[in-house]
MMTF fields as JSON, N, C-alpha, C and O atoms, coordinates in Angstrom:
{
  "mmtfVersion": "1.0.0",
  "mmtfProducer": "UNKNOWN",
  "numBonds": 475,
  "numAtoms": 476,
  "numGroups": 119,
  "numChains": 1,
  "numModels": 1,
  "chainsPerModel": [1],
  "groupsPerChain": [119],
  "chainIdList": ["A"],
  "bondAtomList": [4, 2, 8, 6, 12, 10, 16, 14, 20, 18, 24, 22, 28, 26, 32, 30, 36, 34, 40, 38, 44, 42, 48, 46, 52, 50, 56, 54, 60, 58, 64, 62, 68, 66, 72, 70, 76, 74, 80, 78, 84, 82, 88, 86, 92, 90, 96, 94, 100, 98, 104, 102, 108, 106, 112, 110, 116, 114, 120, 118, 124, 122, 128, 126, 132, 130, 136, 134, 140, 138, 144, 142, 148, 146, 152, 150, 156, 154, 160, 158, 164, 162, 168, 166, 172, 170, 176, 174, 180, 178, 184, 182, 188, 186, 192, 190, 196, 194, 200, 198, 204, 202, 208, 206, 212, 210, 216, 214, 220, 218, 224, 222, 228, 226, 232, 230, 236, 234, 240, 238, 244, 242, 248, 246, 252, 250, 256, 254, 260, 258, 264, 262, 268, 266, 272, 270, 276, 274, 280, 278, 284, 282, 288, 286, 292, 290, 296, 294, 300, 298, 304, 302, 308, 306, 312, 310, 316, 314, 320, 318, 324, 322, 328, 326, 332, 330, 336, 334, 340, 338, 344, 342, 348, 346, 352, 350, 356, 354, 360, 358, 364, 362, 368, 366, 372, 370, 376, 374, 380, 378, 384, 382, 388, 386, 392, 390, 396, 394, 400, 398, 404, 402, 408, 406, 412, 410, 416, 414, 420, 418, 424, 422, 428, 426, 432, 430, 436, 434, 440, 438, 444, 442, 448, 446, 452, 450, 456, 454, 460, 458, 464, 462, 468, 466, 472, 470],
  "bondOrderList": [1, 1, 1, 1, 1, 1, 1, 1, 1, 1, 1, 1, 1, 1, 1, 1, 1, 1, 1, 1, 1, 1, 1, 1, 1, 1, 1, 1, 1, 1, 1, 1, 1, 1, 1, 1, 1, 1, 1, 1, 1, 1, 1, 1, 1, 1, 1, 1, 1, 1, 1, 1, 1, 1, 1, 1, 1, 1, 1, 1, 1, 1, 1, 1, 1, 1, 1, 1, 1, 1, 1, 1, 1, 1, 1, 1, 1, 1, 1, 1, 1, 1, 1, 1, 1, 1, 1, 1, 1, 1, 1, 1, 1, 1, 1, 1, 1, 1, 1, 1, 1, 1, 1, 1, 1, 1, 1, 1, 1, 1, 1, 1, 1, 1, 1, 1, 1, 1],
  "groupList": [{"groupName": "MET", "atomNameList": ["N", "CA", "C", "O"], "elementList": ["N", "C", "C", "O"], "formalChargeList": [0, 0, 0, 0], "bondAtomList": [1, 0, 2, 1, 3, 2], "bondOrderList": [1, 1, 2], "singleLetterCode": "M", "chemCompType": "L-PEPTIDE LINKING"}, {"groupName": "PRO", "atomNameList": ["N", "CA", "C", "O"], "elementList": ["N", "C", "C", "O"], "formalChargeList": [0, 0, 0, 0], "bondAtomList": [1, 0, 2, 1, 3, 2], "bondOrderList": [1, 1, 2], "singleLetterCode": "P", "chemCompType": "L-PEPTIDE LINKING"}, {"groupName": "ASP", "atomNameList": ["N", "CA", "C", "O"], "elementList": ["N", "C", "C", "O"], "formalChargeList": [0, 0, 0, 0], "bondAtomList": [1, 0, 2, 1, 3, 2], "bondOrderList": [1, 1, 2], "singleLetterCode": "D", "chemCompType": "L-PEPTIDE LINKING"}, {"groupName": "SER", "atomNameList": ["N", "CA", "C", "O"], "elementList": ["N", "C", "C", "O"], "formalChargeList": [0, 0, 0, 0], "bondAtomList": [1, 0, 2, 1, 3, 2], "bondOrderList": [1, 1, 2], "singleLetterCode": "S", "chemCompType": "L-PEPTIDE LINKING"}, {"groupName": "GLY", "atomNameList": ["N", "CA", "C", "O"], "elementList": ["N", "C", "C", "O"], "formalChargeList": [0, 0, 0, 0], "bondAtomList": [1, 0, 2, 1, 3, 2], "bondOrderList": [1, 1, 2], "singleLetterCode": "G", "chemCompType": "PEPTIDE LINKING"}, {"groupName": "ALA", "atomNameList": ["N", "CA", "C", "O"], "elementList": ["N", "C", "C", "O"], "formalChargeList": [0, 0, 0, 0], "bondAtomList": [1, 0, 2, 1, 3, 2], "bondOrderList": [1, 1, 2], "singleLetterCode": "A", "chemCompType": "L-PEPTIDE LINKING"}, {"groupName": "GLN", "atomNameList": ["N", "CA", "C", "O"], "elementList": ["N", "C", "C", "O"], "formalChargeList": [0, 0, 0, 0], "bondAtomList": [1, 0, 2, 1, 3, 2], "bondOrderList": [1, 1, 2], "singleLetterCode": "Q", "chemCompType": "L-PEPTIDE LINKING"}, {"groupName": "ILE", "atomNameList": ["N", "CA", "C", "O"], "elementList": ["N", "C", "C", "O"], "formalChargeList": [0, 0, 0, 0], "bondAtomList": [1, 0, 2, 1, 3, 2], "bondOrderList": [1, 1, 2], "singleLetterCode": "I", "chemCompType": "L-PEPTIDE LINKING"}, {"groupName": "ARG", "atomNameList": ["N", "CA", "C", "O"], "elementList": ["N", "C", "C", "O"], "formalChargeList": [0, 0, 0, 0], "bondAtomList": [1, 0, 2, 1, 3, 2], "bondOrderList": [1, 1, 2], "singleLetterCode": "R", "chemCompType": "L-PEPTIDE LINKING"}, {"groupName": "LEU", "atomNameList": ["N", "CA", "C", "O"], "elementList": ["N", "C", "C", "O"], "formalChargeList": [0, 0, 0, 0], "bondAtomList": [1, 0, 2, 1, 3, 2], "bondOrderList": [1, 1, 2], "singleLetterCode": "L", "chemCompType": "L-PEPTIDE LINKING"}, {"groupName": "GLU", "atomNameList": ["N", "CA", "C", "O"], "elementList": ["N", "C", "C", "O"], "formalChargeList": [0, 0, 0, 0], "bondAtomList": [1, 0, 2, 1, 3, 2], "bondOrderList": [1, 1, 2], "singleLetterCode": "E", "chemCompType": "L-PEPTIDE LINKING"}, {"groupName": "VAL", "atomNameList": ["N", "CA", "C", "O"], "elementList": ["N", "C", "C", "O"], "formalChargeList": [0, 0, 0, 0], "bondAtomList": [1, 0, 2, 1, 3, 2], "bondOrderList": [1, 1, 2], "singleLetterCode": "V", "chemCompType": "L-PEPTIDE LINKING"}, {"groupName": "PHE", "atomNameList": ["N", "CA", "C", "O"], "elementList": ["N", "C", "C", "O"], "formalChargeList": [0, 0, 0, 0], "bondAtomList": [1, 0, 2, 1, 3, 2], "bondOrderList": [1, 1, 2], "singleLetterCode": "F", "chemCompType": "L-PEPTIDE LINKING"}, {"groupName": "LYS", "atomNameList": ["N", "CA", "C", "O"], "elementList": ["N", "C", "C", "O"], "formalChargeList": [0, 0, 0, 0], "bondAtomList": [1, 0, 2, 1, 3, 2], "bondOrderList": [1, 1, 2], "singleLetterCode": "K", "chemCompType": "L-PEPTIDE LINKING"}, {"groupName": "TRP", "atomNameList": ["N", "CA", "C", "O"], "elementList": ["N", "C", "C", "O"], "formalChargeList": [0, 0, 0, 0], "bondAtomList": [1, 0, 2, 1, 3, 2], "bondOrderList": [1, 1, 2], "singleLetterCode": "W", "chemCompType": "L-PEPTIDE LINKING"}, {"groupName": "THR", "atomNameList": ["N", "CA", "C", "O"], "elementList": ["N", "C", "C", "O"], "formalChargeList": [0, 0, 0, 0], "bondAtomList": [1, 0, 2, 1, 3, 2], "bondOrderList": [1, 1, 2], "singleLetterCode": "T", "chemCompType": "L-PEPTIDE LINKING"}, {"groupName": "HIS", "atomNameList": ["N", "CA", "C", "O"], "elementList": ["N", "C", "C", "O"], "formalChargeList": [0, 0, 0, 0], "bondAtomList": [1, 0, 2, 1, 3, 2], "bondOrderList": [1, 1, 2], "singleLetterCode": "H", "chemCompType": "L-PEPTIDE LINKING"}],
  "groupTypeList": [0, 1, 2, 3, 2, 3, 4, 2, 1, 5, 3, 6, 4, 7, 8, 5, 9, 9, 10, 8, 4, 8, 10, 9, 10, 11, 1, 10, 5, 8, 12, 9, 8, 10, 7, 2, 5, 7, 13, 9, 8, 8, 6, 8, 8, 11, 11, 5, 9, 5, 8, 10, 5, 11, 4, 4, 4, 9, 5, 4, 8, 8, 11, 5, 11, 14, 4, 5, 3, 12, 13, 1, 4, 15, 2, 2, 7, 8, 10, 3, 1, 5, 9, 5, 11, 5, 8, 10, 9, 5, 5, 5, 4, 5, 8, 11, 5, 11, 16, 2, 1, 13, 5, 9, 1, 5, 11, 8, 10, 10, 5, 8, 3, 9, 8, 1, 3, 3, 8],
  "groupIdList": [1, 2, 3, 4, 5, 6, 7, 8, 9, 10, 11, 12, 13, 14, 15, 16, 17, 18, 19, 20, 21, 22, 23, 24, 25, 26, 27, 28, 29, 30, 31, 32, 33, 34, 35, 36, 37, 38, 39, 40, 41, 42, 43, 44, 45, 46, 47, 48, 49, 50, 51, 52, 53, 54, 55, 56, 57, 58, 59, 60, 61, 62, 63, 64, 65, 66, 67, 68, 69, 70, 71, 72, 73, 74, 75, 76, 77, 78, 79, 80, 81, 82, 83, 84, 85, 86, 87, 88, 89, 90, 91, 92, 93, 94, 95, 96, 97, 98, 99, 100, 101, 102, 103, 104, 105, 106, 107, 108, 109, 110, 111, 112, 113, 114, 115, 116, 117, 118, 119],
  "secStructList": [7, 7, 7, 6, 6, 7, 7, 7, 2, 2, 2, 2, 2, 2, 2, 2, 2, 2, 2, 2, 2, 2, 2, 6, 6, 7, 4, 4, 4, 4, 2, 2, 2, 2, 2, 2, 2, 2, 2, 2, 2, 2, 2, 2, 2, 2, 2, 2, 2, 2, 2, 2, 2, 6, 6, 1, 7, 7, 6, 6, 7, 3, 3, 3, 3, 3, 7, 7, 1, 1, 1, 6, 6, 1, 7, 7, 7, 6, 6, 7, 2, 2, 2, 2, 2, 2, 2, 2, 2, 2, 2, 6, 6, 7, 3, 3, 3, 3, 3, 7, 6, 6, 6, 2, 2, 2, 2, 2, 2, 2, 7, 6, 6, 1, 3, 3, 7, 7, 7],
  "xCoordList": [0.839, 0.0, 0.885, 2.019, 0.373, 1.139, 1.337, 0.514, 2.419, 2.59, 1.823, 1.164, 1.909, 1.121, 1.618, 0.975, 2.736, 3.226, 2.761, 3.135, 1.956, 1.407, -0.093, -0.617, -0.776, -2.216, -2.893, -2.239, -4.197, -4.961, -4.936, -4.455, -5.452, -5.431, -6.117, -5.674, -7.184, -7.837, -6.878, -6.817, -6.135, -5.165, -4.066, -3.597, -3.659, -2.641, -3.162, -2.419, -4.433, -5.042, -5.116, -4.872, -5.455, -5.518, -4.146, -4.017, -3.117, -1.769, -1.315, -0.604, -1.726, -1.388, -2.051, -1.431, -3.321, -4.006, -3.338, -3.188, -2.938, -2.261, -0.968, -0.672, -0.211, 1.042, 0.776, 1.492, -0.234, -0.567, -0.987, -0.65, -1.722, -2.098, -0.887, -0.865, 0.131, 1.373, 2.051, 2.507, 2.11, 2.74, 2.058, 2.71, 0.744, -0.022, -0.185, -0.838, 0.423, 0.365, -1.073, -1.472, -1.829, -3.22, -3.239, -3.287, -3.202, -3.115, -4.335, -4.223, -5.482, -6.689, -6.611, -7.391, -5.687, -5.559, -5.037, -5.038, -4.594, -4.062, -5.093, -4.728, -6.379, -7.409, -7.311, -7.777, -6.708, -6.561, -5.653, -5.86, -4.658, -3.769, -4.576, -4.336, -5.523, -6.356, -7.241, -7.488, -7.717, -8.519, -7.706, -8.199, -6.466, -5.597, -5.317, -5.308, -5.093, -4.832, -6.043, -5.884, -7.237, -8.45, -8.512, -8.83, -8.209, -8.215, -7.238, -7.565, -6.051, -5.049, -5.49, -5.265, -6.114, -6.623, -7.714, -7.798, -8.548, -9.613, -9.007, -9.503, -7.951, -7.284, -6.729, -6.88, -6.094, -5.558, -6.684, -6.516, -7.824, -8.97, -9.485, -9.879, -9.489, -9.924, -9.019, -9.504, -7.721, -6.787, -7.047, -7.033, -7.281, -7.575, -8.868, -8.945, -9.867, -11.128, -10.921, -11.527, -10.07, -9.764, -9.085, -9.4, -8.157, -7.499, -8.515, -8.487, -9.411, -10.452, -11.33, -11.686, -11.678, -12.585, -12.009, -12.753, -10.676, -10.055, -9.45, -8.726, -9.738, -9.269, -7.87, -7.259, -7.338, -6.061, -4.952, -4.294, -4.722, -3.591, -4.02, -4.949, -3.345, -3.663, -2.767, -3.066, -1.686, -0.746, -1.448, -2.089, -1.308, -1.884, -3.371, -3.923, -4.016, -5.45, -5.663, -4.877, -6.716, -7.069, -8.059, -9.096, -7.718, -8.535, -8.834, -7.933, -10.097, -10.485, -10.706, -11.291, -10.235, -10.478, -11.303, -10.844, -12.51, -13.426, -13.442, -13.973, -12.859, -12.765, -11.372, -10.961, -10.643, -9.266, -9.038, -8.048, -9.929, -9.71, -10.024, -10.736, -9.476, -9.731, -11.198, -11.776, -11.798, -13.183, -13.912, -13.398, -15.086, -15.822, -16.062, -16.3, -15.992, -16.272, -15.123, -15.293, -13.943, -12.773, -11.635, -11.718, -10.588, -9.4, -8.276, -7.123, -8.59, -7.599, -7.237, -8.008, -6.067, -5.631, -4.496, -3.886, -4.21, -3.129, -3.41, -4.449, -2.486, -2.57, -3.904, -4.482, -4.372, -5.655, -5.645, -4.774, -6.6, -6.694, -6.937, -6.416, -7.713, -7.979, -6.698, -6.477, -5.854, -4.59, -3.632, -2.829, -3.696, -2.875, -3.268, -2.406, -4.56, -5.044, -4.608, -4.137, -4.761, -4.376, -2.893, -2.509, -2.062, -0.62, -0.315, 0.548, -1.021, -0.811, -1.263, -0.607, -2.367, -2.831, -1.799, -1.494, -1.265, -0.243, 1.018, 1.639, 1.401, 2.58, 2.385, 3.353, 1.116, 0.819, 0.72, 0.408, 0.986, 1.007, -0.251, -0.324, -1.237, -2.469, -2.218, -1.385, -2.952, -2.956, -4.105, -5.277, -3.755, -4.738, -5.13, -4.276, -6.434, -6.978, -7.713, -8.568, -7.379, -7.996, -8.857, -8.435, -10.075, -10.933, -11.581, -12.105, -11.534, -12.201, -12.471, -11.526, -13.731, -14.047, -13.349, -12.941, -13.208, -12.589, -11.083, -10.359, -10.604, -9.208, -8.296, -7.099, -8.827, -8.005, -6.727, -5.675, -6.76, -5.491, -4.466, -3.279, -4.919, -4.0, -3.481, -2.318, -4.326, -3.899, -2.812, -1.797, -3.027, -2.012, -0.683, 0.374, -0.731, 0.489, 1.19, 2.414, 0.438, 1.012, 1.276, 2.17, 0.534, 0.621, 1.037, 0.271, 2.214, 2.686, 2.788, 2.759, 2.907, 3.003, 1.653, 1.582, 0.595, -0.746, -1.161, -0.567, -2.165, -2.617, -4.021, -4.992, -4.159, -5.486, -6.325, -5.827, -7.583, -8.522, -8.76, -8.835, -8.88, -9.138, -10.612, -10.998, -11.446, -12.881, -13.613, -14.831],
  "yCoordList": [-1.171, 0.0, 1.235, 1.197, 2.306, 3.532, 3.97, 3.674, 4.669, 5.198, 6.509, 6.933, 7.137, 8.347, 9.521, 10.57, 9.377, 10.448, 10.3, 11.102, 9.293, 9.147, 9.01, 8.959, 8.95, 8.796, 9.502, 10.05, 9.486, 10.074, 11.599, 12.16, 12.275, 13.734, 14.343, 15.378, 13.726, 14.25, 14.186, 15.118, 13.098, 12.98, 14.018, 14.575, 14.274, 15.301, 16.652, 17.429, 16.934, 18.171, 18.213, 19.251, 17.079, 16.995, 17.274, 18.031, 16.653, 16.873, 18.327, 18.869, 18.954, 20.364, 21.238, 22.164, 20.935, 21.675, 21.452, 22.384, 20.204, 19.897, 20.701, 21.271, 20.737, 21.495, 22.983, 23.638, 23.5, 24.919, 25.179, 26.213, 24.234, 24.354, 24.397, 25.147, 23.591, 23.626, 24.983, 25.558, 25.488, 26.789, 27.878, 28.774, 27.789, 28.807, 28.471, 29.199, 27.348, 26.886, 26.682, 27.159, 25.954, 25.617, 24.147, 23.269, 23.864, 22.47, 21.636, 20.418, 22.259, 21.514, 20.858, 19.955, 21.303, 20.758, 19.321, 18.659, 18.839, 17.469, 16.416, 15.317, 16.739, 15.762, 15.365, 14.292, 16.224, 15.904, 14.697, 13.914, 14.542, 13.374, 12.093, 11.082, 12.147, 10.972, 10.635, 9.461, 11.646, 11.399, 10.599, 9.624, 11.006, 10.293, 8.871, 7.929, 8.715, 7.394, 6.478, 5.282, 7.019, 6.219, 5.69, 4.52, 6.545, 6.116, 4.96, 3.982, 5.079, 4.024, 2.727, 1.637, 2.843, 1.638, 0.971, -0.256, 1.758, 1.184, 0.407, -0.662, 0.931, 0.207, -1.118, -2.149, -1.095, -2.336, -3.315, -4.525, -2.799, -3.656, -4.359, -5.523, -3.681, -4.31, -5.501, -6.559, -5.332, -6.439, -7.578, -8.746, -7.25, -8.278, -9.018, -10.235, -8.305, -8.951, -9.889, -10.958, -9.489, -10.37, -11.646, -12.743, -11.498, -12.687, -13.602, -14.818, -13.013, -13.807, -14.519, -15.682, -13.827, -14.387, -15.618, -16.502, -15.68, -16.83, -17.813, -18.727, -17.632, -18.586, -18.34, -19.251, -17.149, -16.815, -16.43, -15.413, -17.196, -16.916, -16.358, -16.871, -15.307, -14.706, -15.215, -14.994, -15.887, -16.347, -17.229, -18.224, -16.832, -17.592, -17.348, -17.822, -16.633, -16.356, -15.24, -14.296, -15.356, -14.308, -13.362, -13.787, -12.077, -11.068, -9.962, -9.483, -9.564, -8.467, -7.196, -7.223, -6.099, -4.788, -4.02, -3.743, -3.685, -2.971, -1.505, -1.142, -0.682, 0.745, 1.082, 0.656, 1.843, 2.169, 3.659, 4.063, 4.462, 5.904, 6.422, 5.79, 7.581, 8.223, 8.608, 8.552, 9.001, 9.464, 8.746, 8.713, 8.172, 7.462, 8.329, 9.532, 7.685, 8.373, 9.192, 9.939, 9.058, 9.788, 8.809, 7.635, 9.3, 8.468, 8.87, 8.495, 9.619, 10.118, 9.027, 8.732, 8.441, 7.382, 7.845, 7.034, 9.142, 9.647, 9.228, 9.567, 8.496, 8.077, 7.4, 7.625, 6.58, 5.89, 4.927, 4.061, 5.063, 4.098, 2.674, 1.711, 2.539, 1.216, 0.583, -0.615, 1.385, 0.832, 0.528, -0.399, 1.285, 0.956, -0.41, -1.21, -0.675, -1.99, -3.054, -4.12, -2.776, -3.748, -4.083, -5.243, -3.083, -3.333, -4.201, -5.077, -3.957, -4.767, -6.211, -7.153, -6.375, -7.725, -8.436, -9.609, -7.719, -8.303, -8.64, -9.676, -7.77, -8.035, -9.282, -9.954, -9.593, -10.795, -12.034, -13.123, -11.869, -13.015, -13.222, -14.167, -12.366, -12.504, -12.098, -11.24, -12.731, -12.32, -11.32, -11.692, -10.068, -8.99, -8.535, -8.226, -8.499, -7.932, -6.658, -6.662, -5.576, -4.285, -3.894, -4.006, -3.431, -2.942, -1.634, -1.506, -0.683, 0.602, 1.146, 1.416, 1.315, 1.709, 2.983, 3.075, 3.947, 5.22, 5.235, 5.889, 4.527, 4.661, 3.539, 3.56, 2.571, 1.425, 1.801, 1.24, 2.722, 3.094, 3.647, 3.339, 4.456, 5.005, 3.908, 3.936, 2.944, 1.827, 1.037, 0.684, 0.762, 0.015, 0.746, 0.122, 2.055, 2.858, 2.937, 2.825, 3.125, 3.397, 2.173, 2.2, 1.122, -0.017, -1.284, -2.244, -1.275, -2.41, -3.706, -4.796, -3.599, -4.808, -5.5, -6.646, -4.799, -5.381, -5.823, -5.404, -6.657, -7.149, -6.624, -7.279, -5.446, -4.893, -5.79, -6.384, -5.873, -6.623, -5.868, -4.64, -6.563, -5.888, -5.915, -5.434, -6.472, -6.544, -5.349, -5.262],
  "zCoordList": [0.0, 0.0, 0.0, 0.478, -0.527, -0.473, 0.966, 1.832, 1.218, 2.562, 2.676, 1.727, 3.817, 4.021, 3.184, 3.171, 2.489, 1.631, 0.196, -0.659, -0.083, -1.421, -1.289, -0.176, -2.386, -2.327, -3.469, -4.357, -3.441, -4.52, -4.442, -3.457, -5.474, -5.464, -4.245, -3.749, -3.755, -2.553, -1.369, -0.567, -1.257, -0.168, -0.306, 0.686, -1.539, -1.744, -1.267, -0.667, -1.531, -1.055, 0.457, 1.072, 1.055, 2.513, 3.106, 4.068, 2.519, 3.038, 2.852, 3.697, 1.745, 1.526, 2.596, 3.12, 2.916, 3.976, 5.327, 6.117, 5.583, 6.835, 6.953, 8.003, 5.874, 5.881, 6.109, 6.866, 5.466, 5.656, 7.104, 7.681, 7.682, 9.084, 9.993, 10.969, 9.678, 10.449, 10.325, 11.313, 9.082, 8.85, 9.66, 10.196, 9.742, 10.46, 11.938, 12.685, 12.349, 13.739, 14.224, 15.286, 13.403, 13.735, 14.154, 13.293, 15.451, 15.904, 15.527, 15.385, 15.363, 15.019, 13.635, 13.335, 12.802, 11.452, 11.456, 10.418, 12.612, 12.682, 12.299, 11.882, 12.436, 12.084, 10.615, 10.233, 9.784, 8.364, 8.161, 7.234, 9.015, 8.923, 9.136, 8.477, 10.053, 10.309, 9.119, 8.843, 8.416, 7.21, 6.205, 5.637, 5.985, 5.051, 5.55, 4.758, 6.847, 7.416, 7.255, 7.008, 7.392, 7.201, 5.775, 5.559, 4.801, 3.396, 3.177, 2.505, 3.743, 3.575, 4.265, 3.739, 5.437, 6.111, 5.293, 5.26, 4.633, 3.795, 2.626, 2.269, 2.036, 0.946, 1.46, 0.805, 2.617, 3.188, 3.504, 3.357, 3.935, 4.248, 2.998, 3.067, 1.873, 0.625, 0.3, -0.101, 0.471, 0.222, 1.205, 0.817, 2.462, 3.47, 3.127, 3.292, 2.661, 2.267, 1.079, 1.016, 0.147, -0.989, -0.495, -0.956, 0.441, 1.004, 1.673, 1.481, 2.458, 3.121, 2.102, 2.29, 1.029, 0.021, -0.661, -1.085, -0.77, -1.433, -0.443, -0.837, 0.82, 1.816, 2.324, 2.884, 2.154, 2.771, 1.824, 2.041, 0.79, -0.086, -1.424, -2.049, -1.867, -3.16, -4.285, -5.458, -3.945, -4.96, -5.982, -5.644, -7.243, -8.342, -8.571, -9.564, -7.691, -7.849, -8.862, -8.936, -9.628, -10.588, -9.907, -9.4, -9.907, -9.252, -10.265, -10.954, -10.351, -11.238, -10.432, -9.349, -10.972, -10.399, -11.419, -12.527, -11.036, -11.928, -11.523, -10.473, -12.359, -12.081, -11.601, -10.522, -12.396, -12.05, -11.861, -11.252, -12.367, -12.281, -10.888, -10.108, -10.606, -9.319, -9.193, -8.108, -10.324, -10.338, -11.472, -12.59, -11.225, -12.277, -13.513, -13.416, -14.671, -15.922, -16.467, -17.43, -15.854, -16.345, -16.596, -16.235, -17.212, -17.415, -16.469, -16.687, -15.433, -14.482, -13.474, -12.561, -13.648, -12.735, -11.832, -11.136, -11.839, -10.98, -9.55, -8.985, -8.975, -7.574, -7.243, -6.18, -8.162, -8.003, -6.818, -6.739, -5.897, -4.802, -5.325, -4.76, -6.386, -6.955, -7.477, -7.301, -8.121, -8.616, -7.48, -7.588, -6.393, -5.223, -4.683, -4.321, -4.629, -4.188, -5.188, -4.792, -6.477, -7.506, -7.415, -7.566, -7.172, -7.043, -5.826, -5.882, -4.732, -3.527, -3.771, -3.328, -4.464, -4.806, -5.681, -5.465, -6.668, -7.54, -6.751, -6.988, -5.814, -4.982, -4.13, -3.772, -3.802, -3.014, -3.9, -3.417, -5.195, -6.096, -6.915, -7.701, -6.751, -7.528, -8.978, -9.268, -9.869, -11.279, -11.398, -11.338, -11.566, -11.5, -12.9, -13.731, -13.146, -14.381, -14.004, -13.118, -14.676, -14.394, -15.584, -16.735, -15.293, -16.364, -15.945, -14.839, -16.837, -16.649, -18.043, -18.784, -18.421, -19.794, -20.258, -21.416, -19.389, -19.781, -19.566, -20.316, -18.557, -18.146, -18.632, -18.345, -19.352, -19.723, -20.479, -20.171, -21.452, -22.104, -21.115, -21.213, -20.171, -19.17, -18.257, -17.856, -17.925, -17.078, -17.791, -17.19, -19.065, -19.828, -19.844, -19.754, -19.957, -20.009, -18.659, -18.592, -17.596, -16.281, -15.419, -14.573, -15.612, -14.696, -15.44, -15.53, -15.952, -16.756, -15.944, -16.517, -14.634, -13.814, -13.65, -13.205, -14.011, -13.94, -15.33, -16.323, -15.403, -16.695, -16.949, -16.571, -17.584, -17.817, -18.713, -19.669, -18.389, -19.208, -20.506, -20.492, -21.615, -22.884, -23.241, -24.307, -22.361, -22.631, -22.127, -22.278]
}
């Protein structure tokens, strides 16, 4: 999973606000760090649920990821949470197929370690 220094565009905005809060010495802005941490925990939970669904091991399992863009209906995959999950699944040995009607060309270009579906 990405660490807290990476993430989707919303997380980047959250981190920018957090940094600005530090600059202005606004201690209440720390809650923004927790928002980003929640997003990362949710991504890890998706991987854990996939492991549970296949009985523990992902090695050799075929897993489909439907939707790769940051926002539905676009081809914007910059720091996509779905692709972060797909990469973690692939790192665990799963054979990952990614499909997104709008973002598939971008997925093919950016995520060569994954095997995008052509359907």
